[in-house]
Coordinates of C-alpha atoms in Angstrom, one line a residue:
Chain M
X589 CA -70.0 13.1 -15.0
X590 CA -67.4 10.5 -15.6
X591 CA -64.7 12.6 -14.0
X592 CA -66.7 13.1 -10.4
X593 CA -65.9 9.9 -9.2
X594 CA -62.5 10.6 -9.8
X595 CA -62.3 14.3 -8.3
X596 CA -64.1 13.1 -5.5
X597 CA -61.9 10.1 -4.3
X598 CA -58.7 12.1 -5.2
X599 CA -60.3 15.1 -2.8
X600 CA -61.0 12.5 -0.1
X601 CA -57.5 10.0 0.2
X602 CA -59.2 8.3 3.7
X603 CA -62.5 7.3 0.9
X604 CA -60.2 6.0 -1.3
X605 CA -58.3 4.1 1.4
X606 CA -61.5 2.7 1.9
X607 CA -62.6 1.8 -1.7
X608 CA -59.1 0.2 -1.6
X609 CA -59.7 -1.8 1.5
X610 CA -63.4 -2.6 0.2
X611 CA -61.8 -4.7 -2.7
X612 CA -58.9 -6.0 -0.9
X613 CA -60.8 -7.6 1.7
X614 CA -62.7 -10.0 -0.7
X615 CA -59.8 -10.7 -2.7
X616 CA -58.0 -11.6 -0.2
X617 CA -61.0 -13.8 1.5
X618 CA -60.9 -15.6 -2.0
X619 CA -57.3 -15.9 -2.4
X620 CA -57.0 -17.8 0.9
X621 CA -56.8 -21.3 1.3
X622 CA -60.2 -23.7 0.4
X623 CA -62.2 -23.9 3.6
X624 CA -63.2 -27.1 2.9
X625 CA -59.9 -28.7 2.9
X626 CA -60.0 -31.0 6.1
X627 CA -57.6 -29.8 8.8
X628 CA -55.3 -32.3 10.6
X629 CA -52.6 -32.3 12.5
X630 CA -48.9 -32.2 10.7
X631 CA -45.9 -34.1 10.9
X632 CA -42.6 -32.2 9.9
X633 CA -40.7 -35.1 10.2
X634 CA -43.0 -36.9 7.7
X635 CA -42.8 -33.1 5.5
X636 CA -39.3 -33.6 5.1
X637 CA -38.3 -36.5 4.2
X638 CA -40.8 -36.1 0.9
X639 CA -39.5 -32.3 0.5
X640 CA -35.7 -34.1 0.4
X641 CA -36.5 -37.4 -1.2
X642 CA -39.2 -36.7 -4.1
X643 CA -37.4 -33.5 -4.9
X644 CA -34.7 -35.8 -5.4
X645 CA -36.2 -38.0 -7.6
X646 CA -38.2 -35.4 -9.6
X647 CA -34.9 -33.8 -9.9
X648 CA -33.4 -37.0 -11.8
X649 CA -36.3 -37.5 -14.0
X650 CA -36.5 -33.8 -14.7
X651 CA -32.0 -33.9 -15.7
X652 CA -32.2 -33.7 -19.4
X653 CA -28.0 -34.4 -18.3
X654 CA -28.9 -37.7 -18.0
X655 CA -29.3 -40.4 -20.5
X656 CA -32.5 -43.0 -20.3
X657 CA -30.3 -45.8 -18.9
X658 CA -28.5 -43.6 -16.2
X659 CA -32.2 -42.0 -15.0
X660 CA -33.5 -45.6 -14.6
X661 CA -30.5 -46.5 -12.8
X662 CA -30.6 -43.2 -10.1
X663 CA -34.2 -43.9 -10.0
X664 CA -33.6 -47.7 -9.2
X665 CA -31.5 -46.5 -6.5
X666 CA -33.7 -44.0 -4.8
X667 CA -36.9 -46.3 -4.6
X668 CA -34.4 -49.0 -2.9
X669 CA -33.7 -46.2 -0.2
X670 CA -37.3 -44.0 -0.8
X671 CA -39.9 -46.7 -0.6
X672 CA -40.8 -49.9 1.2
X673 CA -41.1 -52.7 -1.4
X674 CA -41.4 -55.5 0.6
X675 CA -44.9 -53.5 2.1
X676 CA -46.4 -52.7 -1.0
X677 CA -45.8 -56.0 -2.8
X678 CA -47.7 -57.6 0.0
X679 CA -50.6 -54.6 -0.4
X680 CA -50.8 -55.1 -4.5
X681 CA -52.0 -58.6 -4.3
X682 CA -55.0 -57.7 -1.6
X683 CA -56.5 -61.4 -0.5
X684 CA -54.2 -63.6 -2.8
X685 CA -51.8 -62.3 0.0
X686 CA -53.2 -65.0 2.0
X687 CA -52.8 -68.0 -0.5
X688 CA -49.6 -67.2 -2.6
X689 CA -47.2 -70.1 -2.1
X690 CA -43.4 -69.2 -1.4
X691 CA -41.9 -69.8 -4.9
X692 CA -44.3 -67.9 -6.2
X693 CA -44.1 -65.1 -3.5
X694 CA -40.5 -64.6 -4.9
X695 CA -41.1 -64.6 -8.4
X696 CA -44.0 -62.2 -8.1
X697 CA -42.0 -59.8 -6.0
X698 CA -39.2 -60.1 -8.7
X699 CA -41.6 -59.1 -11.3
X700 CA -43.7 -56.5 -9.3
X701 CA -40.7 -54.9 -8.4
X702 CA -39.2 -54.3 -11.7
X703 CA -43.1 -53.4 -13.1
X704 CA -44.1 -50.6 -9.9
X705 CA -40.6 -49.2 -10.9
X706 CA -41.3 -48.8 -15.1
X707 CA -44.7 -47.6 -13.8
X708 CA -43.9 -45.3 -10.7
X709 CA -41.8 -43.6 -13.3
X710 CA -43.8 -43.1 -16.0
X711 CA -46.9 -41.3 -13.5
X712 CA -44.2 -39.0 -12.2
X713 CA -42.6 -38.7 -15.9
X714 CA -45.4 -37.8 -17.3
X715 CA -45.8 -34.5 -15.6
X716 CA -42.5 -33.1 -16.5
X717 CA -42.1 -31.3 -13.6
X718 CA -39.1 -30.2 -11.6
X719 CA -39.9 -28.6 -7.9
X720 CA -41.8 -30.0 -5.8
X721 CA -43.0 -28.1 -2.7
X722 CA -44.6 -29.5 0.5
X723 CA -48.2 -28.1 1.3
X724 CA -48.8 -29.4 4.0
X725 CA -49.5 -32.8 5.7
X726 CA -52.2 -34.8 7.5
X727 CA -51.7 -38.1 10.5
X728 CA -53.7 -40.6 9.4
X729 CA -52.5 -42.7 12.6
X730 CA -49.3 -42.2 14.7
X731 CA -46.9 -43.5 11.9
X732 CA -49.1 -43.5 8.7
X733 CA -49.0 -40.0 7.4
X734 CA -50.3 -38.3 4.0
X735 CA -48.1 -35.7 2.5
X736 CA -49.2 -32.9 0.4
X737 CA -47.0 -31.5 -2.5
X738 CA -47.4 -29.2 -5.2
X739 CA -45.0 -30.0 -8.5
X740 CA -44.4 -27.3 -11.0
X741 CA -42.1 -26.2 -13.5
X742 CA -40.4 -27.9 -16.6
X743 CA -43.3 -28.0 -19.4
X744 CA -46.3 -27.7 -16.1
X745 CA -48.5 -24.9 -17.1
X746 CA -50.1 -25.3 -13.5
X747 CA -48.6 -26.6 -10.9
X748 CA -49.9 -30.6 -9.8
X749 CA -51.0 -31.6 -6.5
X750 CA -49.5 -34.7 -5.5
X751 CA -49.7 -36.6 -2.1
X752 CA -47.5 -39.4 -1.1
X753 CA -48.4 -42.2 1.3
X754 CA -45.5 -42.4 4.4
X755 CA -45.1 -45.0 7.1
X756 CA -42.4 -44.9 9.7
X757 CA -41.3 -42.4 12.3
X758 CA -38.6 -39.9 13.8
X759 CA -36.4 -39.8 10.7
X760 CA -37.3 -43.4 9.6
X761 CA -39.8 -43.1 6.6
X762 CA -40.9 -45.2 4.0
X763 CA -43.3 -43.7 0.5
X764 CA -45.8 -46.9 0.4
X765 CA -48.1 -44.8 -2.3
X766 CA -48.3 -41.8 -4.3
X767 CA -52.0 -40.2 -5.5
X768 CA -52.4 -38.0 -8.3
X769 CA -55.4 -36.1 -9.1
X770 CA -57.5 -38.9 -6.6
X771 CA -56.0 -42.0 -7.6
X772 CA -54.0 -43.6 -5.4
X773 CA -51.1 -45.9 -7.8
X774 CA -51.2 -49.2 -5.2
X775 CA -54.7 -49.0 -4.8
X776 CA -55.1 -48.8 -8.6
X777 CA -52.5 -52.0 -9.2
X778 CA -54.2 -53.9 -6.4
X779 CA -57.6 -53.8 -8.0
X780 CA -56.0 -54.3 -11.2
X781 CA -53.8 -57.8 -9.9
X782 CA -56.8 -59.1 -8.3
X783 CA -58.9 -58.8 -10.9
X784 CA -57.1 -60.8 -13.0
X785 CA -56.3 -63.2 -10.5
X786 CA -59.9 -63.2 -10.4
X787 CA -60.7 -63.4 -13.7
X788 CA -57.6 -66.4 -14.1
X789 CA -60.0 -68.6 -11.8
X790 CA -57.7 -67.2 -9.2
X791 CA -54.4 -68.8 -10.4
X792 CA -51.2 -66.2 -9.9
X793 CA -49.1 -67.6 -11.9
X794 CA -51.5 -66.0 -15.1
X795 CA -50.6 -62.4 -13.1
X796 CA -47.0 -63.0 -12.7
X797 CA -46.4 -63.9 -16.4
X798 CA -48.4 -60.9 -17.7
X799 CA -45.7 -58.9 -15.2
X800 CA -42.5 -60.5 -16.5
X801 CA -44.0 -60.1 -19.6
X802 CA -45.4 -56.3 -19.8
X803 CA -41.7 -55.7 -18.2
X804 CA -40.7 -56.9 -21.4
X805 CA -42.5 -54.8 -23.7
X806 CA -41.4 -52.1 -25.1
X807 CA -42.3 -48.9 -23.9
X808 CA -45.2 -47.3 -25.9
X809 CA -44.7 -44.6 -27.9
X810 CA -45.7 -41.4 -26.6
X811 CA -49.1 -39.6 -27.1
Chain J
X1264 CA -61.0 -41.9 -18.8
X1265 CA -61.1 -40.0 -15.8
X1266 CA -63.1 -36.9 -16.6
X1267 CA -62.9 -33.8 -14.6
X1268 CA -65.5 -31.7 -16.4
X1269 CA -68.0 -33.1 -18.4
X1270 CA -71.2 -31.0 -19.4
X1271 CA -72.3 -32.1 -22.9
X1272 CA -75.5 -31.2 -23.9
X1273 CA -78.5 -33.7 -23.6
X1274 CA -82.1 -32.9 -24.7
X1275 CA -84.9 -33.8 -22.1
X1276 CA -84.5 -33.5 -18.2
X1277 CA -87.6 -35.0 -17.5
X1278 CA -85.5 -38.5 -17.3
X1279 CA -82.7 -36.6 -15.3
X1280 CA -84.8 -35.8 -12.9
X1281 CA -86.9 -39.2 -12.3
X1282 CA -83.7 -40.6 -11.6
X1283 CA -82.6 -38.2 -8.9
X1284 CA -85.5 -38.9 -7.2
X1285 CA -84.4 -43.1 -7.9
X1286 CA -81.1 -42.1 -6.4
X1287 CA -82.0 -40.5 -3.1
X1288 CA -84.3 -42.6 -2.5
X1289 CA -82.2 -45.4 -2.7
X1290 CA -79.4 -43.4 -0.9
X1291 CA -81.6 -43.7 2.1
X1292 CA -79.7 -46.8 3.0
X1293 CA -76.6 -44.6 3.2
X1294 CA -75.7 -43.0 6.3
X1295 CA -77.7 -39.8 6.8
X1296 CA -75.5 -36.5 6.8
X1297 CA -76.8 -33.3 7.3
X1298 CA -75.0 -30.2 5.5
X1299 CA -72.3 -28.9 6.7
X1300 CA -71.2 -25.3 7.0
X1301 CA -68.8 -23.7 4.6
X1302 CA -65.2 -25.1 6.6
X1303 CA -66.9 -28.1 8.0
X1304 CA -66.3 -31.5 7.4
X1305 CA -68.9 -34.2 6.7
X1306 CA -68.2 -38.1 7.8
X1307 CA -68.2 -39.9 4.5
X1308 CA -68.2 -43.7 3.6
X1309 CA -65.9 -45.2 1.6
X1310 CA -67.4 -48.5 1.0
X1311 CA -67.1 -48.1 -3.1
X1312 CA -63.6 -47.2 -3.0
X1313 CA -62.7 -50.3 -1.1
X1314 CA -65.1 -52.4 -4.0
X1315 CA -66.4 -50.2 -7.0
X1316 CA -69.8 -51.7 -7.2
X1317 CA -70.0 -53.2 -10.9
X1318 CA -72.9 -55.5 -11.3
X1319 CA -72.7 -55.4 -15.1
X1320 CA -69.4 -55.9 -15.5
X1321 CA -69.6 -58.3 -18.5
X1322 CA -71.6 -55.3 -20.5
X1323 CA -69.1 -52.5 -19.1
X1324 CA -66.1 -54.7 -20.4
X1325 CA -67.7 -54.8 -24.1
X1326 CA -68.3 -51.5 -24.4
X1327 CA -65.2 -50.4 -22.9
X1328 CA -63.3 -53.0 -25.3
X1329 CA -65.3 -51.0 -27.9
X1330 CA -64.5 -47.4 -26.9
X1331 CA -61.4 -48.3 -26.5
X1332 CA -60.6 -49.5 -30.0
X1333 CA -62.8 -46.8 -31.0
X1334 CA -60.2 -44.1 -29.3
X1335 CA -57.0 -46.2 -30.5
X1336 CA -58.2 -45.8 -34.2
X1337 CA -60.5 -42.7 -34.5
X1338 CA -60.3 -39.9 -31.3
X1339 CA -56.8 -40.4 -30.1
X1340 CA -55.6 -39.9 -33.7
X1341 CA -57.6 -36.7 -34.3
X1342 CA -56.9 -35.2 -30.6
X1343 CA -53.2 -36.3 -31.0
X1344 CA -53.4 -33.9 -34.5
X1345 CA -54.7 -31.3 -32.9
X1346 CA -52.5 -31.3 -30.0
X1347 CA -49.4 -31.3 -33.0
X1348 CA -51.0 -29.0 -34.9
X1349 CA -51.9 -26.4 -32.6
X1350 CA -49.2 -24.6 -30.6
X1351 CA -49.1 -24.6 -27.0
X1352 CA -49.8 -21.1 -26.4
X1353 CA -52.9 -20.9 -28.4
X1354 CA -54.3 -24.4 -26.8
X1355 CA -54.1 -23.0 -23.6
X1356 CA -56.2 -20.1 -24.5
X1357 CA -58.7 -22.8 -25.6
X1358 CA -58.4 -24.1 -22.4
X1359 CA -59.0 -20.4 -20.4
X1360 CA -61.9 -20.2 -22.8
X1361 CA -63.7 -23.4 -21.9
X1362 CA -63.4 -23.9 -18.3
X1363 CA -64.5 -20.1 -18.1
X1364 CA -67.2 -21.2 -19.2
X1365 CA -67.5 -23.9 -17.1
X1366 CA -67.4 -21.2 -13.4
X1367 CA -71.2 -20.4 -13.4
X1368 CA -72.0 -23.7 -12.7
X1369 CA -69.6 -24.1 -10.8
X1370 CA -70.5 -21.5 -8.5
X1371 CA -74.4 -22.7 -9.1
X1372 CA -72.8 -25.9 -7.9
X1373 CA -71.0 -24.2 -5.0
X1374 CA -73.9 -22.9 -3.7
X1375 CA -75.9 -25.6 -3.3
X1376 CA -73.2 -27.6 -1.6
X1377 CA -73.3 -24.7 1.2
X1378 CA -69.9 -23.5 0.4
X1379 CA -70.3 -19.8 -0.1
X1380 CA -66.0 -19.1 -0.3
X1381 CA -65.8 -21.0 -3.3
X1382 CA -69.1 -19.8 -5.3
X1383 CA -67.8 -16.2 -4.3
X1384 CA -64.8 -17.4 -6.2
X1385 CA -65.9 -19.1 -9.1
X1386 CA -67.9 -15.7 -9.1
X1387 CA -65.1 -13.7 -9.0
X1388 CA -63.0 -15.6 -11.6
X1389 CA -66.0 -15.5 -14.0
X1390 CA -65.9 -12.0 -13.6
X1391 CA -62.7 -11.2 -14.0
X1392 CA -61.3 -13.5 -16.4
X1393 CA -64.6 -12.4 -19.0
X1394 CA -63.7 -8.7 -18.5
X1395 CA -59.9 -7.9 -18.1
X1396 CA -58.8 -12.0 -19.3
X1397 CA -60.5 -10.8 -22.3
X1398 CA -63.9 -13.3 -22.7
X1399 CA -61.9 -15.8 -21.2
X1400 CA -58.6 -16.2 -23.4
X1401 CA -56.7 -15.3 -20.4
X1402 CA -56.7 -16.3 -16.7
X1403 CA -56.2 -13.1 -14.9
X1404 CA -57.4 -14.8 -11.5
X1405 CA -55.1 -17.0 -10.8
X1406 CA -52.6 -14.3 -11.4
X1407 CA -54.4 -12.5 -8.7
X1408 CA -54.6 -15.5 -6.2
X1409 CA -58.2 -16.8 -7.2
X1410 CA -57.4 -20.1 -7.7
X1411 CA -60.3 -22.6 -9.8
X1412 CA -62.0 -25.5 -8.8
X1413 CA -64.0 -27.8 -10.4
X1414 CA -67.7 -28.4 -9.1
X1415 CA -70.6 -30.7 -10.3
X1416 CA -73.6 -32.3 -9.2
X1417 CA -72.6 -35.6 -8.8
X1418 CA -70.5 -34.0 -5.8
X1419 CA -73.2 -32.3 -4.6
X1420 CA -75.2 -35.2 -4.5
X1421 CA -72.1 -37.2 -2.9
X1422 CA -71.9 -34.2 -0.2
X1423 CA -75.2 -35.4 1.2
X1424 CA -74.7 -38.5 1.6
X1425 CA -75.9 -39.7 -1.9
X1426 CA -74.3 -43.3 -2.9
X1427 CA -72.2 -43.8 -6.1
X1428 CA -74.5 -46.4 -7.1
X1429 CA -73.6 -49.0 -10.1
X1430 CA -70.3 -48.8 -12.1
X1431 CA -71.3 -48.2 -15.9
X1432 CA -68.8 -47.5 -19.4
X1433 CA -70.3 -45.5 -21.6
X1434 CA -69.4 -45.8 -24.9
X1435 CA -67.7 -42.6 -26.1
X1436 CA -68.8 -40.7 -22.6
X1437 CA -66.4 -43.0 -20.5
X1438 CA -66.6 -44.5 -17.0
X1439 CA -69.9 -43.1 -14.8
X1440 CA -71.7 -44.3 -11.9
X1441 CA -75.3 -43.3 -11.8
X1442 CA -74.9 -40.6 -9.1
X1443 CA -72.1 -38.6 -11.7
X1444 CA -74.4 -39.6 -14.5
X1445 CA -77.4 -38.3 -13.0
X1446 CA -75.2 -34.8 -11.8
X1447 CA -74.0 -34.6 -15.8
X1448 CA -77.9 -34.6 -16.6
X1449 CA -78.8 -31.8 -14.2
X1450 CA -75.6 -29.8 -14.6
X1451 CA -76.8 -29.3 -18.3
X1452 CA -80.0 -28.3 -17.4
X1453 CA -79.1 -25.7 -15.0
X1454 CA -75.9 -24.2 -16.9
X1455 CA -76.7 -20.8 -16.0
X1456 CA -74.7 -20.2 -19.2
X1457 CA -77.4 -20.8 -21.7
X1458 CA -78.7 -18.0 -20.0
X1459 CA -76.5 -15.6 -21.3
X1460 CA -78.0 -13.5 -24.3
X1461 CA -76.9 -15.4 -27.3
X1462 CA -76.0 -18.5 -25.6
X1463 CA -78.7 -20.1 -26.9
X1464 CA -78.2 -19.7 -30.5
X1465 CA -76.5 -23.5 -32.6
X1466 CA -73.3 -22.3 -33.2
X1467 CA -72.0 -21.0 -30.1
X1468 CA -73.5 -24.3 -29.0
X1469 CA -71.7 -26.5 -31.4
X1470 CA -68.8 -24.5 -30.7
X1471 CA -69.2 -24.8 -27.4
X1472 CA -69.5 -28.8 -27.4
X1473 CA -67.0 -29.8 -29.9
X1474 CA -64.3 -27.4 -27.6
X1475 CA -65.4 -28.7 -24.8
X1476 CA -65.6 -33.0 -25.8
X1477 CA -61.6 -31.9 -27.4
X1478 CA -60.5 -30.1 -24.2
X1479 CA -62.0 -33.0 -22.5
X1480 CA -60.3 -35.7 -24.1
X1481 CA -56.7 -33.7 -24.5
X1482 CA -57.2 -33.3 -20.4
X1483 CA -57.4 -37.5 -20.2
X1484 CA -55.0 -38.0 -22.4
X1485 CA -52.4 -38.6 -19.5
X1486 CA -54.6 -41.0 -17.7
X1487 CA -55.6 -43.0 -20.7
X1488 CA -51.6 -43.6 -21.2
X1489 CA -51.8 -44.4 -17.6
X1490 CA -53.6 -47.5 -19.1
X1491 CA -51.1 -48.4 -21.1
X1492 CA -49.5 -50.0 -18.1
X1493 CA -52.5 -51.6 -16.8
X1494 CA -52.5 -55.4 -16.7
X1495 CA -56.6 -55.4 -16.5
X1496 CA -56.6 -52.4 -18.1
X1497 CA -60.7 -51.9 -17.6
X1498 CA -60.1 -52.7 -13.7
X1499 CA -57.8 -50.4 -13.9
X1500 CA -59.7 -47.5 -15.4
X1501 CA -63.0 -48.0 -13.6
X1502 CA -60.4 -48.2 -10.1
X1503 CA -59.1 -44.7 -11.1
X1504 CA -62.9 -43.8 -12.0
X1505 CA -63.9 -44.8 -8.9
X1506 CA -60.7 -43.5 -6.7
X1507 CA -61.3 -39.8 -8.2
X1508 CA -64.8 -39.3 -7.6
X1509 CA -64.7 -40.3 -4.1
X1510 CA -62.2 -37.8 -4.3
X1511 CA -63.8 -35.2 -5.4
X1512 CA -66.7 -35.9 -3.1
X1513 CA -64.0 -35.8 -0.5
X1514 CA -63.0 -32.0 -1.5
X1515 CA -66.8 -30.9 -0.7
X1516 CA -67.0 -32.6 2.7
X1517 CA -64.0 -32.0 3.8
X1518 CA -63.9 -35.4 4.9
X1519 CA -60.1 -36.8 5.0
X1520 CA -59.6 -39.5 3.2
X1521 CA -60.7 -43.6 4.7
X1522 CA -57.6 -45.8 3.3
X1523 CA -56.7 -49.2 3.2
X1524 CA -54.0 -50.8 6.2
X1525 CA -50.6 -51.5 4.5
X1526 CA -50.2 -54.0 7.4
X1527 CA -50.0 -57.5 6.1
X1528 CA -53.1 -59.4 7.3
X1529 CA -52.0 -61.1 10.6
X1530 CA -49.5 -63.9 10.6
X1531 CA -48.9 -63.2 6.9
X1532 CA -45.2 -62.5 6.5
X1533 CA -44.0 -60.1 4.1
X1534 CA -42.7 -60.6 0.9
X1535 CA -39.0 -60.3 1.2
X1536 CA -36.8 -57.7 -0.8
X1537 CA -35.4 -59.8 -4.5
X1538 CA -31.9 -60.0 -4.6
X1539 CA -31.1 -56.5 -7.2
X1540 CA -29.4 -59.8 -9.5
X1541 CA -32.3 -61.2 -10.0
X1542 CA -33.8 -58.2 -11.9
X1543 CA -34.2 -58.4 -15.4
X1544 CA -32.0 -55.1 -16.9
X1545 CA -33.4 -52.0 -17.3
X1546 CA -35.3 -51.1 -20.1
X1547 CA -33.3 -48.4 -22.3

């Protein structure tokens, strides 16, 4: 009895090309692409300039070449060229953007800058992962684009989705965010600063100091 | 904490189910949706992303302060053990073992968010990975390009137009809002798991929980270093919270994400570049 089955698909090849097509089809229905994944339109220009520039800097955080100083350094250097600072410094402090005088405007941008940079590098630090590939994109608005990415390698048993937020245009782009697993890091640190503006009776000088201060700190040990 | 997966196992479903009905009632206020076919997309509001809705905030911050202390001292020790002690190889198979576990419901979950594709695949992965991945120790799917999802009924809920509702820490649990608390509730009363002969006996139960609340925590243990750099560190958690479950109501609608402008606000000039001497050294 067991053997019929057998005997009778090895007699009939066009069955058995059949049977194979039976279980290909759904396989291949289930290995495609989520259909619930909102389609949009795609912006290559926006694609490449986070295939070239966040494969460059998972690349320097991923060089076990490199000391500690010299990957702070590189990194320094790519978000001066990678990202638009003066944008998301403005973003980060949400309504106090409004009401922050000019002194302190330029010391909070002097200590948000060197605090986005300990933390940008941390988030992408912590995933240890070496090639990042472009999935895909979607135009939010002419200019504001989100891109897709998938990081694997290095110690990633599964590859992570990361998206990066890009303003800018033709071959002029600027990374104003980056999300991982949801959470959007500017979003995050906006609703972090003002709530403890907030929560300082809405004095900024209480923010700043914490910022020149967790700079400061050393780094926690790891987990 | 931001879970992904969390399906502990409550007694009584009575409560669960009272406030379902609390929550759809008072979703009414939300925009009305109807379902959308598998591939369609759903216009969702993002009002709680913008403004997680926290009215009691003072309690949330206690507990959290709590919980907190409580994870420093007590969990984060014995999950950092166990991480240490337990080589990579075999946690992972923990891991297969658990979120197998976790694709009945997520297909149960599937299909009652209308998405057919992905309970055919949570199917198929519970399938294949109990059979040839061996009960689970192995994921032979995504080898086979059936990649896993997670699912719940929180983002069910979310998918038809059911608000987050209130912002609450739970000590131990973590962040919720009462439409993921609610969708924790139901998903433990309809695991189609504790169907399976056997299932119901204590100690695959126990097993079951204590794997589960350690895979749990060892998957958060990122994010809650994440915290470390927090300034507010509970704004910071219950914005993450908040940001990743209007994601994941986001995956099941299909609806592409509703962000904030980087624009300054009108008139406001932008915060000029500081001079690369004025930043303090880099830390070593």
């Amino acid at each position: 009895m067991s053997s019929m089955p057998r005997n009778t698909i090895r007699r009939h090849p066009r069955r058995r090309l059949s049977a194979l097509m039976l279980a290909a089809i759904p396989l291949a229905w289930l290995g495609s692409p989520a259909s619930v994944m909102a389609a949009g339109a795609r912006d290559p220009g926006a694609e490449q300039f986070v295939q070239t520039g966040a494969q460059r800097i998972i690349s320097v955080l991923a060089d076990r070449g490199q000391t500690a100083a010299q990957k702070n350094a590189t990194f320094h250097r790519a978000i001066d060229e990678l990202a638009d600072v003066p944008k998301i410094t403005g973003f980060v402090l949400g309504k106090y953007a409004r009401t922050i005088t000019p002194p302190q405007r330029e010391q909070f941008a002097t200590a948000f800058r060197a605090y986005a940079e300990h933390v940008y590098q941390n988030r992408l630090d912590d995933y240890h992962g070496e090639l990042l590939k472009v999935t895909g994109s979607v135009v939010r608005k002419p200019g504001d684009v989100v891109v897709n990415t998938l990081v694997s390698g290095g110690q990633l048993g599964q590859p992570v989705a990361v998206s990066w937020r890009v303003l800018g245009g033709g071959s002029a782009w600027k990374v104003v965010d980056v999300q991982f697993k949801g959470v959007w890091l500017a979003i995050t640190q906006q609703q972090d600063f003002v709530s403890t503006i907030d929560n300082a009776g809405g004095n900024i000088g209480v923010l700043i100091t914490q910022l020149q201060r967790d700079v400061q700190r050393p780094a926690p040990h790891a987990r | 904490m931001i879970p992904d997966k969390g399906r502990l196992r409550l007694s009584g479903w009575s409560p669960g189910l009272a406030l379902v009905a609390a929550l759809l009632a008072g979703s009414a206020r939300a925009q009305a949706a109807p379902p959308a076919p598998d591939g369609a997309a759903l216009p969702g509001p993002n009002a709680e992303l913008a403004q997680p809705y926290d009215p009691w905030e003072g309690l949330n911050r206690r507990v959290f302060a709590f919980s907190n202390g409580l994870d420093h001292h007590l969990i984060g020790p014995v999950v950092h053990g166990y991480m240490r002690a337990t080589p990579l190889p075999i946690r992972n198979r923990v891991t297969s073992v658990v979120y197998n576990l976790w694709e009945p419901g997520n297909a149960l979950d599937d299909l009652l968010q209308a998405h057919p594709r992905r309970a055919a695949k949570s199917t198929a992965r519970f399938a294949i990975n109990s059979t040839i991945g061996l009960l689970g120790l192995f994921d032979v799917a995504t080898g086979m390009g059936i990649e896993g999802h997670d699912s719940d009924f929180g983002q069910t809920l979310g998918r038809y137009g059911a608000q987050a509702g209130p912002y609450l820490y739970v000590p131990v649990i973590g962040p919720l809002d009462l439409r993921d608390g609610i969708g924790r509730v139901v998903d433990i009363v309809i695991d189609p798991v504790s169907l399976i002969p056997g299932a119901s006996r204590t100690s695959f139960k126990t097993s079951r929980a204590v794997l589960g609340g350690l895979e749990s925590r060892v998957a958060q243990d990122t994010a809650l270093r994440a915290l470390d750099d927090g300034i507010d560190p509970y704004a910071t958690a219950r914005s993450a919270y908040t940001q990743h479950r209007v994601f994941v109501v986001q995956q099941a609608t299909g609806a592409v994400a509703e962000l904030p402008d980087f624009e300054p606000p009108s008139g406001e000039p932008q915060p000029s570049m500081p001079p690369l001497d004025k930043l303090p050294p880099d830390k070593p």
